Coordinates of C-alpha atoms and ligand atoms in Angstrom, one line a residue:
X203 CA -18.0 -48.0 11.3
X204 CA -21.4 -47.0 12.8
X205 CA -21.6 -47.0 16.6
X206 CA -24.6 -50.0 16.2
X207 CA -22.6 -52.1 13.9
X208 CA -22.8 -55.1 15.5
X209 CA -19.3 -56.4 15.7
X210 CA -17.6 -58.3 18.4
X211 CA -18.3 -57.9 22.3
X212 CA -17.6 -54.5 24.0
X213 CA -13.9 -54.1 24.5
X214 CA -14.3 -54.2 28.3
X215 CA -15.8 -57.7 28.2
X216 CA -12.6 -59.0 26.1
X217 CA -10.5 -61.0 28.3
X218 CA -7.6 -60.5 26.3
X219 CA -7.0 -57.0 27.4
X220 CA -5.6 -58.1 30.8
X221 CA -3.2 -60.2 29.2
X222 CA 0.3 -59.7 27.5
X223 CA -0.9 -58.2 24.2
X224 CA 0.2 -59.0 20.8
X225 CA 1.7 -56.2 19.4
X226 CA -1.3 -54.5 17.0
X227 CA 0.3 -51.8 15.3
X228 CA -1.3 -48.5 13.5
X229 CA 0.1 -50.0 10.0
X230 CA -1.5 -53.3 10.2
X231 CA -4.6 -51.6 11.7
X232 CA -4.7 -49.9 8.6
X233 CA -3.8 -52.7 6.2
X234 CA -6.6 -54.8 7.6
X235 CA -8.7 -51.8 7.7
X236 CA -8.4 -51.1 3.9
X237 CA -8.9 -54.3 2.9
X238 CA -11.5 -55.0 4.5
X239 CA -13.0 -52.2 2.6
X240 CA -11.5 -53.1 -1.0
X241 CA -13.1 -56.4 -0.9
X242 CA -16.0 -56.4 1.1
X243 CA -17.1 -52.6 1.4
X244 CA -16.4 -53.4 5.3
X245 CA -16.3 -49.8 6.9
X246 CA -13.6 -50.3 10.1
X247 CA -13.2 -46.9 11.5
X248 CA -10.1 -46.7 14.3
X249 CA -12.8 -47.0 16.7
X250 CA -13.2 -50.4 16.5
X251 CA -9.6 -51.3 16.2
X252 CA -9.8 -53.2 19.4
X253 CA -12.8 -55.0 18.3
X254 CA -10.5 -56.1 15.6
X255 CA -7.9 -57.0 17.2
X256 CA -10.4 -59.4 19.6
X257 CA -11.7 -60.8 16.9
X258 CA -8.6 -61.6 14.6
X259 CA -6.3 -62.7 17.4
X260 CA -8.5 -65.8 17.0
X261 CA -8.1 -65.9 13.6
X262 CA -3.9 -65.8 14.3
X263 CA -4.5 -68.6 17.1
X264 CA -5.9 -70.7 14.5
X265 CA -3.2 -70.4 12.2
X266 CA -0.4 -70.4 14.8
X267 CA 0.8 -67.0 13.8
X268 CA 2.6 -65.4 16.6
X269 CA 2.2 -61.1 14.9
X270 CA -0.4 -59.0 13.3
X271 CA 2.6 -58.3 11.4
X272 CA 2.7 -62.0 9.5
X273 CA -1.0 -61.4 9.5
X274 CA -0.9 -58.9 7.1
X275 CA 1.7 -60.4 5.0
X276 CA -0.7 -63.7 4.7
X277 CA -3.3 -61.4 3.8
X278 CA -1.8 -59.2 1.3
X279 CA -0.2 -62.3 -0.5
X280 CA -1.1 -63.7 -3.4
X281 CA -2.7 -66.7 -1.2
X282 CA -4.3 -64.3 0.8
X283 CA -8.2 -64.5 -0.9
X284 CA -9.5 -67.5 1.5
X285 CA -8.1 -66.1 4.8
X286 CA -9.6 -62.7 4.0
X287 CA -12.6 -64.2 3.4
X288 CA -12.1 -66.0 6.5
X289 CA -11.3 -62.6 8.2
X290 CA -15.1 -61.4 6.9
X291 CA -16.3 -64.0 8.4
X292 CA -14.7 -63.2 12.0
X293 CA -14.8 -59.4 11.8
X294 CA -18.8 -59.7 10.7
X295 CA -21.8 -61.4 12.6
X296 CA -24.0 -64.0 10.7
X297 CA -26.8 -63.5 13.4
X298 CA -30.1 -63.9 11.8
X299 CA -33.7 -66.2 12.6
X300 CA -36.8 -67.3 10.9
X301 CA -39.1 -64.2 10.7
X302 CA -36.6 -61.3 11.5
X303 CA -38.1 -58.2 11.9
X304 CA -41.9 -59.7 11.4
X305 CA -43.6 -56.3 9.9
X306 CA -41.7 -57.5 6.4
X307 CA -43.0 -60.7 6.6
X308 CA -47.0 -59.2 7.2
X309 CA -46.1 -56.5 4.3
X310 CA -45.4 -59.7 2.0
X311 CA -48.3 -61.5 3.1
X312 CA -50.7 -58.7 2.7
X313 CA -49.3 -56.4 0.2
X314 CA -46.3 -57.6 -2.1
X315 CA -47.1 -61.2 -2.7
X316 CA -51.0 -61.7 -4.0
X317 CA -50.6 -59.7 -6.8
X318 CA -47.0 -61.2 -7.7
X319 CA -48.9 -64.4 -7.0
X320 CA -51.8 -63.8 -9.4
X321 CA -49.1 -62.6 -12.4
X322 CA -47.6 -66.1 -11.9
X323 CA -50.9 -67.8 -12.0
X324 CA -51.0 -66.1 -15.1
X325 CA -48.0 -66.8 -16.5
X326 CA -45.6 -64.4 -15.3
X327 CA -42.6 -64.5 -14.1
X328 CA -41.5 -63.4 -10.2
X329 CA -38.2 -63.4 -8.7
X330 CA -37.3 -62.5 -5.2
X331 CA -33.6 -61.8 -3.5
X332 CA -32.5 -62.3 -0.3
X333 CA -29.3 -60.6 -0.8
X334 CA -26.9 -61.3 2.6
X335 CA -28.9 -64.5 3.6
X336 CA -26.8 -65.3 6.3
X337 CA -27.4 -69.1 7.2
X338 CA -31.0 -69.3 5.4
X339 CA -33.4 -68.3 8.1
X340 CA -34.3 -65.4 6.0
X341 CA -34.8 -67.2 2.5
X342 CA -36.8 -69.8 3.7
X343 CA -38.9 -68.0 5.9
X344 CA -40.1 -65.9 2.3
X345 CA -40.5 -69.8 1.1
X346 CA -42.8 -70.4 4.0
X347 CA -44.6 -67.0 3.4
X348 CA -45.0 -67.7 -0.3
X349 CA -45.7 -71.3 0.1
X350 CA -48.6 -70.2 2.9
X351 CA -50.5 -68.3 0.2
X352 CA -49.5 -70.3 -2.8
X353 CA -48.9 -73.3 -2.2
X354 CA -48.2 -74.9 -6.2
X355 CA -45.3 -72.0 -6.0
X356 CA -43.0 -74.5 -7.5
X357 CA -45.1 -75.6 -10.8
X358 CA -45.1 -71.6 -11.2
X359 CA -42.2 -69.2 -12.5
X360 CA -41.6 -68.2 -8.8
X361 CA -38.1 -68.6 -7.4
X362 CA -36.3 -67.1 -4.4
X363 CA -32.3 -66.4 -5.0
X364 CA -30.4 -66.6 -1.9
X365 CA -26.9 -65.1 -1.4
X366 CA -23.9 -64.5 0.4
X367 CA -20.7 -63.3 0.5
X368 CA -19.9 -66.2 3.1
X369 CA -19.2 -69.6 1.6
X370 CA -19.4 -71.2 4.8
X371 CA -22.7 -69.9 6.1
X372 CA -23.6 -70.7 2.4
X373 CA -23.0 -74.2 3.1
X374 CA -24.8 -74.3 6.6
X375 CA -28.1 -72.6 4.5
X376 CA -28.4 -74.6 1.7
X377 CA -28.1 -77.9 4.3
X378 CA -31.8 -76.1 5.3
X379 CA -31.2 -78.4 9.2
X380 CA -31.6 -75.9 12.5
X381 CA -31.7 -76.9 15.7
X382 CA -35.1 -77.4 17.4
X383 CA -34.3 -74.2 19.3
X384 CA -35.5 -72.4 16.5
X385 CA -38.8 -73.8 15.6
X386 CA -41.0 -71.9 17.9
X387 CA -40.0 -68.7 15.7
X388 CA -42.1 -70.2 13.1
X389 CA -45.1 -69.4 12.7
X390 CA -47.7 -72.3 13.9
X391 CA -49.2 -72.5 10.3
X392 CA -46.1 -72.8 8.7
X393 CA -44.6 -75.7 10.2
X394 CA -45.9 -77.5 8.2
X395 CA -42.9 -76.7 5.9
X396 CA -40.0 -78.0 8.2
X397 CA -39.6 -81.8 9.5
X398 CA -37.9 -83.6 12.3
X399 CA -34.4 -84.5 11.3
X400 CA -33.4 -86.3 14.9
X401 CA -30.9 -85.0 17.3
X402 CA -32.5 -82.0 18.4
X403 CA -32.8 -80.7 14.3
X404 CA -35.2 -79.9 12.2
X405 CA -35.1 -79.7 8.0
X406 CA -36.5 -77.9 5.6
X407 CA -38.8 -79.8 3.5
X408 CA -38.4 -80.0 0.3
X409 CA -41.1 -78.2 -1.2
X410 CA -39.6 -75.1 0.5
X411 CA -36.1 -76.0 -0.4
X412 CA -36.9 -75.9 -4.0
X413 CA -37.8 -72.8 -4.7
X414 CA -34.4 -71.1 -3.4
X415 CA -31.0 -71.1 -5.4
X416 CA -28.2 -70.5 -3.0
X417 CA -24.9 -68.6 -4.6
X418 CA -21.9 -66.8 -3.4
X419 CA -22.6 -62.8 -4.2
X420 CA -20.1 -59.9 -3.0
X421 CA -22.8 -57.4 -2.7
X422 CA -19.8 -54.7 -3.4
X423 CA -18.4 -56.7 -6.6
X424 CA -20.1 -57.4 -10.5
X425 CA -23.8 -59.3 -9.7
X426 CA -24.2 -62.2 -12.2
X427 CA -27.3 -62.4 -12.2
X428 CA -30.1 -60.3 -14.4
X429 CA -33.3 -58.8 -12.8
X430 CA -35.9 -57.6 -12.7
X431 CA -36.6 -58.6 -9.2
X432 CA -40.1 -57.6 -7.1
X433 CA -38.8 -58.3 -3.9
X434 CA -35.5 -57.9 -2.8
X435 CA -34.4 -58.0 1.1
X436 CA -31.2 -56.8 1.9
X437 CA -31.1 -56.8 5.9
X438 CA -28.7 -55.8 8.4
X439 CA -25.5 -56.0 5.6
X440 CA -25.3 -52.7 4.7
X441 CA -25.0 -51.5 7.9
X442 CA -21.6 -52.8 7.4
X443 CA -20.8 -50.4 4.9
X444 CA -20.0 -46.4 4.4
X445 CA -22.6 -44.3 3.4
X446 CA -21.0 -44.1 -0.4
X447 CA -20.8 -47.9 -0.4
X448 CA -24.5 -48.1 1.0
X449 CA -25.7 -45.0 -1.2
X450 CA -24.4 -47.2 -4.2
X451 CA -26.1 -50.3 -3.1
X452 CA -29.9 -48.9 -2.9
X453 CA -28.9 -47.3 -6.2
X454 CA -28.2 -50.7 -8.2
X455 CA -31.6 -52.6 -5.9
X456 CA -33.0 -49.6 -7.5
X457 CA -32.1 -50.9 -11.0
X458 CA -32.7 -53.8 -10.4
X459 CA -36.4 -53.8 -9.1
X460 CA -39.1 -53.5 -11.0
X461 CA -41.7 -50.6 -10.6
X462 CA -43.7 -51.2 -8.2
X463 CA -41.2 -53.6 -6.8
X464 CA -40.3 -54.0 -3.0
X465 CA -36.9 -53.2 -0.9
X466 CA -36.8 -54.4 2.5
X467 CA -34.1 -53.6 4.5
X468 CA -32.8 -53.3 8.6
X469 CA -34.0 -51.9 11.2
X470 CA -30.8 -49.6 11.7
X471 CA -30.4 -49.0 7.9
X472 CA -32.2 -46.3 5.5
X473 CA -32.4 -45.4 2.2
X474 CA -30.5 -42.6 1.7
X475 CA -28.3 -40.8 -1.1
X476 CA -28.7 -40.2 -4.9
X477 CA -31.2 -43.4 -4.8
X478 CA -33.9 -41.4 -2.9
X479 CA -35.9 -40.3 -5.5
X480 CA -35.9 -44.4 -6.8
X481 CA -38.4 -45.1 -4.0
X482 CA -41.1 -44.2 -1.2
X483 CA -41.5 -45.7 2.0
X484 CA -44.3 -48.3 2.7
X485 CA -43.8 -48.9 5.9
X486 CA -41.1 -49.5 8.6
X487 CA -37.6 -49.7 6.9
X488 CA -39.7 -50.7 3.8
X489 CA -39.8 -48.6 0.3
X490 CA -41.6 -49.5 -2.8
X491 CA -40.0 -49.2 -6.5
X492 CA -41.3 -45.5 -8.1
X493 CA -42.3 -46.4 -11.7
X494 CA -42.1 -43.0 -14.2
X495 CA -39.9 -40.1 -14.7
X496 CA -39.1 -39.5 -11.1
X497 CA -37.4 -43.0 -10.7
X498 CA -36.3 -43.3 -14.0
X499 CA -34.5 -40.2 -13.6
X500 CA -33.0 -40.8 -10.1
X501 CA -31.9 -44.2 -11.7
X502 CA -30.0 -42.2 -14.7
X503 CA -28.5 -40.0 -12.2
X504 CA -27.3 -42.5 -9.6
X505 CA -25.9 -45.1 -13.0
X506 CA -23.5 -41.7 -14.0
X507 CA -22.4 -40.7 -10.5
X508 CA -21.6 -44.5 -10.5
X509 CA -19.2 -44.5 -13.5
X510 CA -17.7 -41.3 -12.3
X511 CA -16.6 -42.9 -9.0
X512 CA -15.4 -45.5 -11.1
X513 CA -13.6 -43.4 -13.3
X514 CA -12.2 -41.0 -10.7
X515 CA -11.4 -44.2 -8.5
X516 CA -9.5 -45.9 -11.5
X517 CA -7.7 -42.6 -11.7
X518 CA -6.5 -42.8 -8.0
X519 CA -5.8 -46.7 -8.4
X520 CA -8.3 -47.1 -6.0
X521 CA -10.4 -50.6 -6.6
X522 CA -13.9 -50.0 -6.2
Ligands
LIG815 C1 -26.2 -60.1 10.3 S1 -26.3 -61.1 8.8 C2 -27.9 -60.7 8.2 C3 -28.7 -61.9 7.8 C4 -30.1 -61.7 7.4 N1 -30.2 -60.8 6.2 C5 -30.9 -61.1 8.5 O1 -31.2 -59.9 8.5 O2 -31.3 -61.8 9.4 C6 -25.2 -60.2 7.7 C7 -24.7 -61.1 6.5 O3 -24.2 -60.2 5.6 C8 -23.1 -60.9 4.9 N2 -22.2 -59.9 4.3 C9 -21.4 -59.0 4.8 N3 -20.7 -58.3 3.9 C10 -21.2 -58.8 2.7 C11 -20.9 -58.4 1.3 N4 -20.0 -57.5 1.0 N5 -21.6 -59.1 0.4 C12 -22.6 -60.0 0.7 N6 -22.9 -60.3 2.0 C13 -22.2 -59.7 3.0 C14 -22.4 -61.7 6.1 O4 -21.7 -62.7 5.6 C15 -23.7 -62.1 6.9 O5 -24.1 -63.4 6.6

């Protein structure tokens, strides 16, 4: 995993080094390890093994397991799926606020959205993606943005698709209450779209609410769901992932975008890899859907490479 990934606390801040250890051998390093990246694309190079070990020690408390070894064996058995979601959850960080990384929000306001705004005033249809959504901050601060400028979104065929591969941050978004803490990152103007829900909270109102459909999505498994979209954000989540894993990722946002159509991703990631060709930057970790042959072929290119990794993968018994 990249050096900026950001995972647990630095391993000189973990308390439990000065203590007994539980014994964290290579083989369940390397258990966790790959399936962390069979089911979630999660790239855990043996750097961060003690970063691991940090953060699933509390997962062991939890369950009153006493080894890494019986660990692994709750993992890998055929009850394992909810406590390696469970691991996702403690190996990955769900930080995220209302207007991350502001420059996407302005490139909305003043670029993407009035003309995807006067296609729906016409009729058309506009779907945008936060893909990763964490606990909502990010989907309903596009609500806010697309409510500021249109603010009959929901009579339109305008709708915002929130996901994660999280259930329970899932839960926490779709409950849209924050605490008051996290007002002042909203915009003056756009308060108007949240209301006081007592003890210290805050909701989302309604008119925001409704325009977003939360829904559990593995960005690295099938996507049930059919495109085009014209915005998609995908932000700090692929920086969990290996540069084949990520490479794959823009290529399929690619195919799924239409011309024309918008990608905004973090502030440590970049499009990179067969998908290139599919966009061009428009500003700071920004890139627009090419429409015509350069795109179209890029797209071609990256759909084969990705049915020969599949092949070759199913060849090795590799799931991919
Ligand atoms: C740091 S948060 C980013 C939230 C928001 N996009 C932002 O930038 O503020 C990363 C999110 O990615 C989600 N995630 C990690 N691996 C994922 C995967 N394979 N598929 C979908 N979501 C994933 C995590 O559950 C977490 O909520």
């Amino acid at each position: 995993m990249k050096a900026s990934l950001p995972l647990a606390s630095p391993v000189s801040a973990d308390p439990d080094r000065s203590r007994d250890r539980i014994q964290f051998s290579d083989a369940d390093f390397r258990i966790i390890a790959d399936l962390a990246m069979r089911d979630f694309g999660l790239f855990l190079t043996p750097a961060k093994r003690d970063l691991v070990y940090s953060r699933l020690l509390k997962r062991l408390r939890a369950l009153g397991l006493e080894q890494f070894s019986d660990y692994c064996a709750l993992l890998t058995s055929a009850q394992g799926e909810v406590e390696r979601a469970a691991m996702l959850s403690a190996l990955t960080t769900n930080v995220t606020h209302f207007f991350r990384e502001d420059h996407h929000f302005k490139l909305l306001r003043e670029v993407a959205l009035p003309p995807l705004i006067k296609s729906a005033r016409d009729g058309g249809r506009v779907r945008i993606w936060s893909a990763g959504c964490s606990a909502g901050q990010e989907p309903y601060s596009l609500a806010f943005t697309l409510l500021s400028l249109c603010p009959e979104a929901a009579r339109l065929n305008i709708r915002i698709l929130a996901t994660d591969v999280d259930p329970e941050i899932l839960a926490k978004a779709e409950t849209g209450l924050y605490p008051d803490d996290e007002r002042k990152a909203i915009p003056e103007a756009m308060r108007k779209f949240i209301e006081p829900a007592g003890a210290n909270r805050f909701k989302v109102a309604a008119t925001a609410r409704e325009l977003i459909t939360f829904g559990k999505l593995n960005l690295i498994e099938n996507w049930p769901i059919s495109g085009p979209f014209q915005v998609i954000f995908c932000r700090n989540v692929a920086i969990y992932f290996d540069k084949p894993t990520q490479a794959k990722l823009w290529a399929r946002f690619g195919e799924l975008l239409s011309p024309g159509g918008h990608l905004c991703i973090g502030h440590s990631e970049r499009v990179a890899g067969a998908a290139e060709p599919m966009f061009r930057p428009v500003g700071v970790t920004a890139y627009q859907r090419i429409a015509g042959i350069a795109g179209e072929r890029a797209a071609r290119s990256t759909m084969e490479t990705s049915l020969q990794n599949i092949s070759s993968a199913r060849q090795e018994g590799h799931p991919k």
